Amino acid sequence: MGILEVKGVNKRFGGLKALNDVNLDIQEGSVHAIIGPNGAGKSTLLNCFVGRLEPDTGSVMFDGQSLLGIQPYRINQIGVSRVFQTPEIFADLKLLENVMIPAFARRDGSFKVNGWKSVGEEREIRDEAMTMLAELGMEAKADHVAGQLSRGDKRRLELAMCLVQKPKLLLLDEPTAGMARADTNNTIDLLKQIAKRGITMVVIEHDMHVVFSLADRISVLAQGTVIVEDVPGNIKGNPKVQEAYLGGAHL
Ligand code: ADP
Ligand code: MG
Protein backbone atom coordinates (compact mmCIF):
# COMPACT_ATOMS: atom_id res chain seq x y z
CA MET A 1 0.00 0.00 0.00
CA GLY A 2 1.34 3.41 -0.99
CA ILE A 3 1.63 6.57 1.10
CA LEU A 4 -1.01 8.19 -1.10
CA GLU A 5 -3.91 6.05 -2.28
CA VAL A 6 -6.50 7.49 -4.58
CA LYS A 7 -9.50 5.31 -5.39
CA GLY A 8 -12.39 5.87 -7.75
CA VAL A 9 -12.20 9.66 -7.75
CA ASN A 10 -14.83 11.39 -9.88
CA LYS A 11 -15.37 15.11 -10.23
CA ARG A 12 -17.90 16.90 -12.37
CA PHE A 13 -18.19 20.61 -13.13
CA GLY A 14 -21.76 20.91 -14.40
CA GLY A 15 -21.85 18.96 -17.66
CA LEU A 16 -18.09 18.43 -17.75
CA LYS A 17 -16.57 15.28 -16.32
CA ALA A 18 -13.20 16.63 -15.12
CA LEU A 19 -12.10 13.41 -13.36
CA ASN A 20 -13.31 9.98 -14.32
CA ASP A 21 -12.66 7.11 -11.87
CA VAL A 22 -9.07 8.08 -11.09
CA ASN A 23 -6.96 5.55 -9.19
CA LEU A 24 -3.38 6.12 -8.06
CA ASP A 25 -1.14 4.27 -5.64
CA ILE A 26 1.93 6.33 -4.87
CA GLN A 27 4.83 4.65 -3.12
CA GLU A 28 6.55 6.27 -0.18
CA GLY A 29 9.83 7.94 -1.19
CA SER A 30 9.04 7.94 -4.90
CA VAL A 31 8.66 10.77 -7.39
CA HIS A 32 5.41 10.28 -9.29
CA ALA A 33 4.64 12.53 -12.24
CA ILE A 34 1.17 13.23 -13.59
CA ILE A 35 1.27 14.44 -17.17
CA GLY A 36 -1.40 15.10 -19.74
CA PRO A 37 -2.60 17.71 -22.22
CA ASN A 38 -4.06 21.04 -21.09
CA GLY A 39 -7.46 20.61 -19.49
CA ALA A 40 -6.85 16.90 -18.74
CA GLY A 41 -7.79 17.41 -15.07
CA LYS A 42 -4.32 17.48 -13.47
CA SER A 43 -4.85 20.57 -11.32
CA THR A 44 -8.36 19.43 -10.43
CA LEU A 45 -6.90 16.15 -9.18
CA LEU A 46 -4.26 17.90 -7.07
CA ASN A 47 -6.92 20.22 -5.66
CA CYS A 48 -8.79 17.13 -4.47
CA PHE A 49 -5.72 16.11 -2.42
CA VAL A 50 -5.45 19.35 -0.47
CA GLY A 51 -9.02 20.26 0.42
CA ARG A 52 -9.48 22.88 -2.32
CA LEU A 53 -12.03 20.67 -4.08
CA GLU A 54 -14.16 17.81 -2.84
CA PRO A 55 -14.50 14.85 -5.24
CA ASP A 56 -18.06 13.76 -6.02
CA THR A 57 -17.12 10.17 -5.19
CA GLY A 58 -14.00 8.24 -4.28
CA SER A 59 -11.37 8.27 -1.56
CA VAL A 60 -7.99 9.92 -1.02
CA MET A 61 -5.93 8.31 1.74
CA PHE A 62 -2.60 9.65 2.95
CA ASP A 63 -0.62 7.56 5.39
CA GLY A 64 -3.80 5.72 6.35
CA GLN A 65 -5.90 8.87 6.92
CA SER A 66 -8.56 10.33 4.64
CA LEU A 67 -7.72 13.75 3.23
CA LEU A 68 -11.34 14.42 2.32
CA GLY A 69 -13.47 16.79 4.32
CA ILE A 70 -10.61 18.12 6.43
CA GLN A 71 -9.33 21.68 6.50
CA PRO A 72 -6.35 22.58 4.26
CA TYR A 73 -4.26 23.67 7.29
CA ARG A 74 -4.83 20.25 8.90
CA ILE A 75 -3.75 18.50 5.71
CA ASN A 76 -0.61 20.60 5.91
CA GLN A 77 -0.06 19.69 9.54
CA ILE A 78 -0.28 15.95 8.90
CA GLY A 79 2.55 16.24 6.38
CA VAL A 80 1.25 17.27 2.97
CA SER A 81 2.69 20.43 1.38
CA ARG A 82 1.79 21.93 -1.93
CA VAL A 83 3.61 24.15 -4.38
CA PHE A 84 1.39 26.17 -6.70
CA GLN A 85 1.96 27.04 -10.33
CA THR A 86 2.90 30.61 -9.40
CA PRO A 87 5.14 30.81 -6.35
CA GLU A 88 3.10 31.92 -3.32
CA ILE A 89 5.46 33.96 -1.22
CA PHE A 90 5.14 37.13 0.83
CA ALA A 91 6.69 39.55 -1.67
CA ASP A 92 7.08 42.46 0.76
CA LEU A 93 8.80 40.42 3.46
CA LYS A 94 12.41 39.31 3.76
CA LEU A 95 13.37 35.74 2.84
CA LEU A 96 13.98 34.87 6.47
CA GLU A 97 10.54 36.16 7.48
CA ASN A 98 8.95 34.21 4.63
CA VAL A 99 10.39 30.97 6.02
CA MET A 100 9.67 31.86 9.67
CA ILE A 101 5.94 32.11 8.99
CA PRO A 102 5.42 28.46 7.92
CA ALA A 103 7.95 27.29 10.52
CA PHE A 104 5.70 28.89 13.11
CA ALA A 105 2.52 27.64 11.44
CA ARG A 106 3.70 24.06 11.85
CA ARG A 107 3.58 24.55 15.62
CA ASP A 108 0.55 26.78 15.83
CA GLY A 109 -1.67 25.71 12.94
CA SER A 110 -2.09 29.21 11.53
CA PHE A 111 -0.17 31.56 9.28
CA LYS A 112 0.68 34.81 11.02
CA VAL A 113 3.53 37.20 11.39
CA ASN A 114 4.94 37.87 14.86
CA GLY A 115 2.57 35.44 16.57
CA TRP A 116 5.26 33.81 18.70
CA LYS A 117 4.74 33.68 22.42
CA SER A 118 8.24 34.50 23.67
CA VAL A 119 11.62 35.79 22.58
CA GLY A 120 12.93 32.24 23.04
CA GLU A 121 10.32 30.83 20.69
CA GLU A 122 11.08 33.52 18.13
CA ARG A 123 14.78 32.69 18.29
CA GLU A 124 14.11 28.97 17.78
CA ILE A 125 11.92 29.69 14.76
CA ARG A 126 14.46 32.14 13.37
CA ASP A 127 17.24 29.52 13.72
CA GLU A 128 15.09 26.86 12.09
CA ALA A 129 14.29 29.19 9.17
CA MET A 130 17.92 30.23 8.75
CA THR A 131 19.07 26.60 8.72
CA MET A 132 16.54 25.83 5.99
CA LEU A 133 17.66 28.82 3.90
CA ALA A 134 21.25 27.66 4.29
CA GLU A 135 20.35 24.11 3.20
CA LEU A 136 18.91 25.53 0.00
CA GLY A 137 21.87 27.87 -0.54
CA MET A 138 20.02 31.12 0.17
CA GLU A 139 21.61 32.11 3.47
CA ALA A 140 23.32 35.16 1.96
CA LYS A 141 19.97 36.51 0.77
CA ALA A 142 18.15 36.07 4.10
CA ASP A 143 17.67 39.83 4.48
CA HIS A 144 16.64 40.47 0.88
CA VAL A 145 13.03 41.30 0.08
CA ALA A 146 11.39 38.26 -1.52
CA GLY A 147 9.62 40.19 -4.28
CA GLN A 148 12.97 41.07 -5.84
CA LEU A 149 14.03 37.46 -6.43
CA SER A 150 14.27 35.82 -9.85
CA ARG A 151 11.56 33.33 -10.77
CA GLY A 152 13.88 30.40 -9.97
CA ASP A 153 14.84 31.85 -6.59
CA LYS A 154 11.19 32.51 -5.75
CA ARG A 155 10.53 28.82 -6.35
CA ARG A 156 13.55 27.94 -4.23
CA LEU A 157 12.21 30.15 -1.44
CA GLU A 158 8.77 28.58 -1.73
CA LEU A 159 10.33 25.14 -1.42
CA ALA A 160 12.20 26.31 1.70
CA MET A 161 8.82 27.43 3.07
CA CYS A 162 7.42 23.94 2.38
CA LEU A 163 10.41 21.98 3.67
CA VAL A 164 10.59 23.86 6.96
CA GLN A 165 7.22 22.26 7.70
CA LYS A 166 8.85 18.84 7.36
CA PRO A 167 6.36 17.36 4.89
CA LYS A 168 6.19 13.66 4.05
CA LEU A 169 4.47 14.40 0.77
CA LEU A 170 5.14 17.33 -1.51
CA LEU A 171 2.65 18.13 -4.30
CA LEU A 172 3.93 20.32 -7.12
CA ASP A 173 1.77 21.85 -9.83
CA GLU A 174 4.03 22.73 -12.78
CA PRO A 175 7.00 23.79 -10.63
CA THR A 176 8.97 25.15 -13.60
CA ALA A 177 6.11 26.96 -15.37
CA GLY A 178 7.24 30.26 -16.85
CA MET A 179 10.90 29.66 -16.10
CA ALA A 180 13.87 30.20 -18.39
CA ARG A 181 15.97 27.08 -19.06
CA ALA A 182 18.65 27.94 -16.47
CA ASP A 183 16.06 28.38 -13.70
CA THR A 184 14.33 25.17 -14.84
CA ASN A 185 17.58 23.23 -14.57
CA ASN A 186 18.29 24.69 -11.12
CA THR A 187 14.81 23.72 -10.02
CA ILE A 188 15.25 20.16 -11.33
CA ASP A 189 18.50 19.85 -9.35
CA LEU A 190 16.78 21.18 -6.27
CA LEU A 191 13.86 18.76 -6.63
CA LYS A 192 16.33 15.89 -7.01
CA GLN A 193 17.97 16.95 -3.74
CA ILE A 194 14.57 16.98 -2.07
CA ALA A 195 13.75 13.53 -3.45
CA LYS A 196 17.00 12.25 -1.92
CA ARG A 197 15.72 13.29 1.50
CA GLY A 198 13.08 10.61 1.06
CA ILE A 199 10.19 13.03 0.67
CA THR A 200 7.52 11.58 -1.61
CA MET A 201 6.70 13.91 -4.49
CA VAL A 202 3.78 14.15 -6.87
CA VAL A 203 4.70 16.43 -9.76
CA ILE A 204 2.31 17.74 -12.36
CA GLU A 205 4.27 18.90 -15.34
CA HIS A 206 3.98 19.52 -19.02
CA ASP A 207 7.72 20.05 -19.54
CA MET A 208 8.87 16.56 -20.53
CA HIS A 209 12.50 17.36 -19.82
CA VAL A 210 11.53 17.92 -16.20
CA VAL A 211 9.33 14.82 -16.01
CA PHE A 212 11.88 12.45 -17.52
CA SER A 213 14.71 13.75 -15.33
CA LEU A 214 12.77 13.32 -12.11
CA ALA A 215 10.02 10.75 -12.15
CA ASP A 216 10.16 7.14 -10.96
CA ARG A 217 6.68 6.54 -12.37
CA ILE A 218 4.36 8.49 -14.63
CA SER A 219 0.58 8.54 -14.86
CA VAL A 220 -0.88 10.00 -18.03
CA LEU A 221 -4.20 11.76 -17.66
CA ALA A 222 -6.37 12.50 -20.69
CA GLN A 223 -9.87 13.96 -20.44
CA GLY A 224 -10.05 13.09 -16.76
CA THR A 225 -9.02 9.45 -17.17
CA VAL A 226 -5.69 7.83 -16.31
CA ILE A 227 -4.90 6.15 -19.63
CA VAL A 228 -1.43 4.79 -18.78
CA GLU A 229 0.73 4.37 -15.72
CA ASP A 230 4.31 3.19 -16.19
CA VAL A 231 8.03 3.87 -15.74
CA PRO A 232 9.36 6.79 -17.84
CA GLY A 233 11.13 4.49 -20.33
CA ASN A 234 7.78 3.01 -21.42
CA ILE A 235 5.84 6.25 -21.69
CA LYS A 236 7.19 8.01 -24.77
CA GLY A 237 6.65 5.11 -27.15
CA ASN A 238 3.20 4.23 -25.83
CA PRO A 239 0.64 4.69 -28.65
CA LYS A 240 -2.13 5.71 -26.21
CA VAL A 241 0.09 8.49 -24.88
CA GLN A 242 1.02 9.67 -28.37
CA GLU A 243 -2.63 9.76 -29.33
CA ALA A 244 -3.56 11.78 -26.23
CA TYR A 245 -0.90 14.34 -27.09
CA LEU A 246 -1.71 14.64 -30.81
CA GLY A 247 -2.12 18.27 -31.65
CA GLY A 248 -1.12 19.25 -28.13
CA ALA A 249 2.20 19.26 -26.29
CA HIS A 250 5.03 17.23 -27.78
CA LEU A 251 6.80 14.36 -26.08
P1 ADP B 1 -5.17 20.70 -16.28
O1 ADP B 1 -4.59 21.13 -14.97
O2 ADP B 1 -4.85 19.29 -16.64
O3 ADP B 1 -4.80 21.64 -17.40
P2 ADP B 1 -7.71 21.34 -15.02
O4 ADP B 1 -7.77 20.37 -13.90
O5 ADP B 1 -7.33 22.73 -14.69
O6 ADP B 1 -6.76 20.76 -16.17
O7 ADP B 1 -9.11 21.39 -15.74
C1 ADP B 1 -9.80 20.23 -16.18
C2 ADP B 1 -11.10 20.64 -16.81
O8 ADP B 1 -11.99 21.11 -15.82
C3 ADP B 1 -10.95 21.77 -17.82
O9 ADP B 1 -11.85 21.54 -18.87
C4 ADP B 1 -11.33 22.99 -17.03
O10 ADP B 1 -11.85 24.00 -17.86
C5 ADP B 1 -12.38 22.46 -16.09
N1 ADP B 1 -12.42 23.14 -14.79
C6 ADP B 1 -11.39 23.22 -13.91
N2 ADP B 1 -11.77 23.87 -12.80
C7 ADP B 1 -13.07 24.21 -12.97
C8 ADP B 1 -14.05 24.91 -12.18
N3 ADP B 1 -13.75 25.35 -10.97
N4 ADP B 1 -15.27 25.06 -12.69
C9 ADP B 1 -15.58 24.59 -13.91
N5 ADP B 1 -14.74 23.93 -14.73
C10 ADP B 1 -13.49 23.74 -14.25
MG1 MG C 1 -3.28 22.74 -14.42
Coordinates of C-alpha atoms and ligand atoms in Angstrom, one line a residue:
M1 CA 0.0 0.0 0.0
G2 CA 1.3 3.4 -1.0
I3 CA 1.6 6.6 1.1
L4 CA -1.0 8.2 -1.1
E5 CA -3.9 6.0 -2.3
V6 CA -6.5 7.5 -4.6
K7 CA -9.5 5.3 -5.4
G8 CA -12.4 5.9 -7.7
V9 CA -12.2 9.7 -7.7
N10 CA -14.8 11.4 -9.9
K11 CA -15.4 15.1 -10.2
R12 CA -17.9 16.9 -12.4
F13 CA -18.2 20.6 -13.1
G14 CA -21.8 20.9 -14.4
G15 CA -21.9 19.0 -17.7
L16 CA -18.1 18.4 -17.8
K17 CA -16.6 15.3 -16.3
A18 CA -13.2 16.6 -15.1
L19 CA -12.1 13.4 -13.4
N20 CA -13.3 10.0 -14.3
D21 CA -12.7 7.1 -11.9
V22 CA -9.1 8.1 -11.1
N23 CA -7.0 5.5 -9.2
L24 CA -3.4 6.1 -8.1
D25 CA -1.1 4.3 -5.6
I26 CA 1.9 6.3 -4.9
Q27 CA 4.8 4.6 -3.1
E28 CA 6.6 6.3 -0.2
G29 CA 9.8 7.9 -1.2
S30 CA 9.0 7.9 -4.9
V31 CA 8.7 10.8 -7.4
H32 CA 5.4 10.3 -9.3
A33 CA 4.6 12.5 -12.2
I34 CA 1.2 13.2 -13.6
I35 CA 1.3 14.4 -17.2
G36 CA -1.4 15.1 -19.7
P37 CA -2.6 17.7 -22.2
N38 CA -4.1 21.0 -21.1
G39 CA -7.5 20.6 -19.5
A40 CA -6.9 16.9 -18.7
G41 CA -7.8 17.4 -15.1
K42 CA -4.3 17.5 -13.5
S43 CA -4.9 20.6 -11.3
T44 CA -8.4 19.4 -10.4
L45 CA -6.9 16.1 -9.2
L46 CA -4.3 17.9 -7.1
N47 CA -6.9 20.2 -5.7
C48 CA -8.8 17.1 -4.5
F49 CA -5.7 16.1 -2.4
V50 CA -5.5 19.4 -0.5
G51 CA -9.0 20.3 0.4
R52 CA -9.5 22.9 -2.3
L53 CA -12.0 20.7 -4.1
E54 CA -14.2 17.8 -2.8
P55 CA -14.5 14.8 -5.2
D56 CA -18.1 13.8 -6.0
T57 CA -17.1 10.2 -5.2
G58 CA -14.0 8.2 -4.3
S59 CA -11.4 8.3 -1.6
V60 CA -8.0 9.9 -1.0
M61 CA -5.9 8.3 1.7
F62 CA -2.6 9.7 3.0
D63 CA -0.6 7.6 5.4
G64 CA -3.8 5.7 6.3
Q65 CA -5.9 8.9 6.9
S66 CA -8.6 10.3 4.6
L67 CA -7.7 13.8 3.2
L68 CA -11.3 14.4 2.3
G69 CA -13.5 16.8 4.3
I70 CA -10.6 18.1 6.4
Q71 CA -9.3 21.7 6.5
P72 CA -6.4 22.6 4.3
Y73 CA -4.3 23.7 7.3
R74 CA -4.8 20.2 8.9
I75 CA -3.8 18.5 5.7
N76 CA -0.6 20.6 5.9
Q77 CA -0.1 19.7 9.5
I78 CA -0.3 16.0 8.9
G79 CA 2.5 16.2 6.4
V80 CA 1.2 17.3 3.0
S81 CA 2.7 20.4 1.4
R82 CA 1.8 21.9 -1.9
V83 CA 3.6 24.2 -4.4
F84 CA 1.4 26.2 -6.7
Q85 CA 2.0 27.0 -10.3
T86 CA 2.9 30.6 -9.4
P87 CA 5.1 30.8 -6.3
E88 CA 3.1 31.9 -3.3
I89 CA 5.5 34.0 -1.2
F90 CA 5.1 37.1 0.8
A91 CA 6.7 39.5 -1.7
D92 CA 7.1 42.5 0.8
L93 CA 8.8 40.4 3.5
K94 CA 12.4 39.3 3.8
L95 CA 13.4 35.7 2.8
L96 CA 14.0 34.9 6.5
E97 CA 10.5 36.2 7.5
N98 CA 9.0 34.2 4.6
V99 CA 10.4 31.0 6.0
M100 CA 9.7 31.9 9.7
I101 CA 5.9 32.1 9.0
P102 CA 5.4 28.5 7.9
A103 CA 8.0 27.3 10.5
F104 CA 5.7 28.9 13.1
A105 CA 2.5 27.6 11.4
R106 CA 3.7 24.1 11.8
R107 CA 3.6 24.5 15.6
D108 CA 0.5 26.8 15.8
G109 CA -1.7 25.7 12.9
S110 CA -2.1 29.2 11.5
F111 CA -0.2 31.6 9.3
K112 CA 0.7 34.8 11.0
V113 CA 3.5 37.2 11.4
N114 CA 4.9 37.9 14.9
G115 CA 2.6 35.4 16.6
W116 CA 5.3 33.8 18.7
K117 CA 4.7 33.7 22.4
S118 CA 8.2 34.5 23.7
V119 CA 11.6 35.8 22.6
G120 CA 12.9 32.2 23.0
E121 CA 10.3 30.8 20.7
E122 CA 11.1 33.5 18.1
R123 CA 14.8 32.7 18.3
E124 CA 14.1 29.0 17.8
I125 CA 11.9 29.7 14.8
R126 CA 14.5 32.1 13.4
D127 CA 17.2 29.5 13.7
E128 CA 15.1 26.9 12.1
A129 CA 14.3 29.2 9.2
M130 CA 17.9 30.2 8.8
T131 CA 19.1 26.6 8.7
M132 CA 16.5 25.8 6.0
L133 CA 17.7 28.8 3.9
A134 CA 21.3 27.7 4.3
E135 CA 20.3 24.1 3.2
L136 CA 18.9 25.5 0.0
G137 CA 21.9 27.9 -0.5
M138 CA 20.0 31.1 0.2
E139 CA 21.6 32.1 3.5
A140 CA 23.3 35.2 2.0
K141 CA 20.0 36.5 0.8
A142 CA 18.2 36.1 4.1
D143 CA 17.7 39.8 4.5
H144 CA 16.6 40.5 0.9
V145 CA 13.0 41.3 0.1
A146 CA 11.4 38.3 -1.5
G147 CA 9.6 40.2 -4.3
Q148 CA 13.0 41.1 -5.8
L149 CA 14.0 37.5 -6.4
S150 CA 14.3 35.8 -9.9
R151 CA 11.6 33.3 -10.8
G152 CA 13.9 30.4 -10.0
D153 CA 14.8 31.9 -6.6
K154 CA 11.2 32.5 -5.8
R155 CA 10.5 28.8 -6.4
R156 CA 13.5 27.9 -4.2
L157 CA 12.2 30.2 -1.4
E158 CA 8.8 28.6 -1.7
L159 CA 10.3 25.1 -1.4
A160 CA 12.2 26.3 1.7
M161 CA 8.8 27.4 3.1
C162 CA 7.4 23.9 2.4
L163 CA 10.4 22.0 3.7
V164 CA 10.6 23.9 7.0
Q165 CA 7.2 22.3 7.7
K166 CA 8.9 18.8 7.4
P167 CA 6.4 17.4 4.9
K168 CA 6.2 13.7 4.1
L169 CA 4.5 14.4 0.8
L170 CA 5.1 17.3 -1.5
L171 CA 2.7 18.1 -4.3
L172 CA 3.9 20.3 -7.1
D173 CA 1.8 21.8 -9.8
E174 CA 4.0 22.7 -12.8
P175 CA 7.0 23.8 -10.6
T176 CA 9.0 25.1 -13.6
A177 CA 6.1 27.0 -15.4
G178 CA 7.2 30.3 -16.9
M179 CA 10.9 29.7 -16.1
A180 CA 13.9 30.2 -18.4
R181 CA 16.0 27.1 -19.1
A182 CA 18.7 27.9 -16.5
D183 CA 16.1 28.4 -13.7
T184 CA 14.3 25.2 -14.8
N185 CA 17.6 23.2 -14.6
N186 CA 18.3 24.7 -11.1
T187 CA 14.8 23.7 -10.0
I188 CA 15.2 20.2 -11.3
D189 CA 18.5 19.8 -9.3
L190 CA 16.8 21.2 -6.3
L191 CA 13.9 18.8 -6.6
K192 CA 16.3 15.9 -7.0
Q193 CA 18.0 16.9 -3.7
I194 CA 14.6 17.0 -2.1
A195 CA 13.7 13.5 -3.4
K196 CA 17.0 12.3 -1.9
R197 CA 15.7 13.3 1.5
G198 CA 13.1 10.6 1.1
I199 CA 10.2 13.0 0.7
T200 CA 7.5 11.6 -1.6
M201 CA 6.7 13.9 -4.5
V202 CA 3.8 14.1 -6.9
V203 CA 4.7 16.4 -9.8
I204 CA 2.3 17.7 -12.4
E205 CA 4.3 18.9 -15.3
H206 CA 4.0 19.5 -19.0
D207 CA 7.7 20.1 -19.5
M208 CA 8.9 16.6 -20.5
H209 CA 12.5 17.4 -19.8
V210 CA 11.5 17.9 -16.2
V211 CA 9.3 14.8 -16.0
F212 CA 11.9 12.5 -17.5
S213 CA 14.7 13.7 -15.3
L214 CA 12.8 13.3 -12.1
A215 CA 10.0 10.7 -12.2
D216 CA 10.2 7.1 -11.0
R217 CA 6.7 6.5 -12.4
I218 CA 4.4 8.5 -14.6
S219 CA 0.6 8.5 -14.9
V220 CA -0.9 10.0 -18.0
L221 CA -4.2 11.8 -17.7
A222 CA -6.4 12.5 -20.7
Q223 CA -9.9 14.0 -20.4
G224 CA -10.1 13.1 -16.8
T225 CA -9.0 9.4 -17.2
V226 CA -5.7 7.8 -16.3
I227 CA -4.9 6.2 -19.6
V228 CA -1.4 4.8 -18.8
E229 CA 0.7 4.4 -15.7
D230 CA 4.3 3.2 -16.2
V231 CA 8.0 3.9 -15.7
P232 CA 9.4 6.8 -17.8
G233 CA 11.1 4.5 -20.3
N234 CA 7.8 3.0 -21.4
I235 CA 5.8 6.3 -21.7
K236 CA 7.2 8.0 -24.8
G237 CA 6.6 5.1 -27.2
N238 CA 3.2 4.2 -25.8
P239 CA 0.6 4.7 -28.7
K240 CA -2.1 5.7 -26.2
V241 CA 0.1 8.5 -24.9
Q242 CA 1.0 9.7 -28.4
E243 CA -2.6 9.8 -29.3
A244 CA -3.6 11.8 -26.2
Y245 CA -0.9 14.3 -27.1
L246 CA -1.7 14.6 -30.8
G247 CA -2.1 18.3 -31.6
G248 CA -1.1 19.2 -28.1
A249 CA 2.2 19.3 -26.3
H250 CA 5.0 17.2 -27.8
L251 CA 6.8 14.4 -26.1
Ligands
ADP1 P1 -5.2 20.7 -16.3 O1 -4.6 21.1 -15.0 O2 -4.8 19.3 -16.6 O3 -4.8 21.6 -17.4 P2 -7.7 21.3 -15.0 O4 -7.8 20.4 -13.9 O5 -7.3 22.7 -14.7 O6 -6.8 20.8 -16.2 O7 -9.1 21.4 -15.7 C1 -9.8 20.2 -16.2 C2 -11.1 20.6 -16.8 O8 -12.0 21.1 -15.8 C3 -11.0 21.8 -17.8 O9 -11.9 21.5 -18.9 C4 -11.3 23.0 -17.0 O10 -11.9 24.0 -17.9 C5 -12.4 22.5 -16.1 N1 -12.4 23.1 -14.8 C6 -11.4 23.2 -13.9 N2 -11.8 23.9 -12.8 C7 -13.1 24.2 -13.0 C8 -14.0 24.9 -12.2 N3 -13.8 25.3 -11.0 N4 -15.3 25.1 -12.7 C9 -15.6 24.6 -13.9 N5 -14.7 23.9 -14.7 C10 -13.5 23.7 -14.3
MG2 MG -3.3 22.7 -14.4

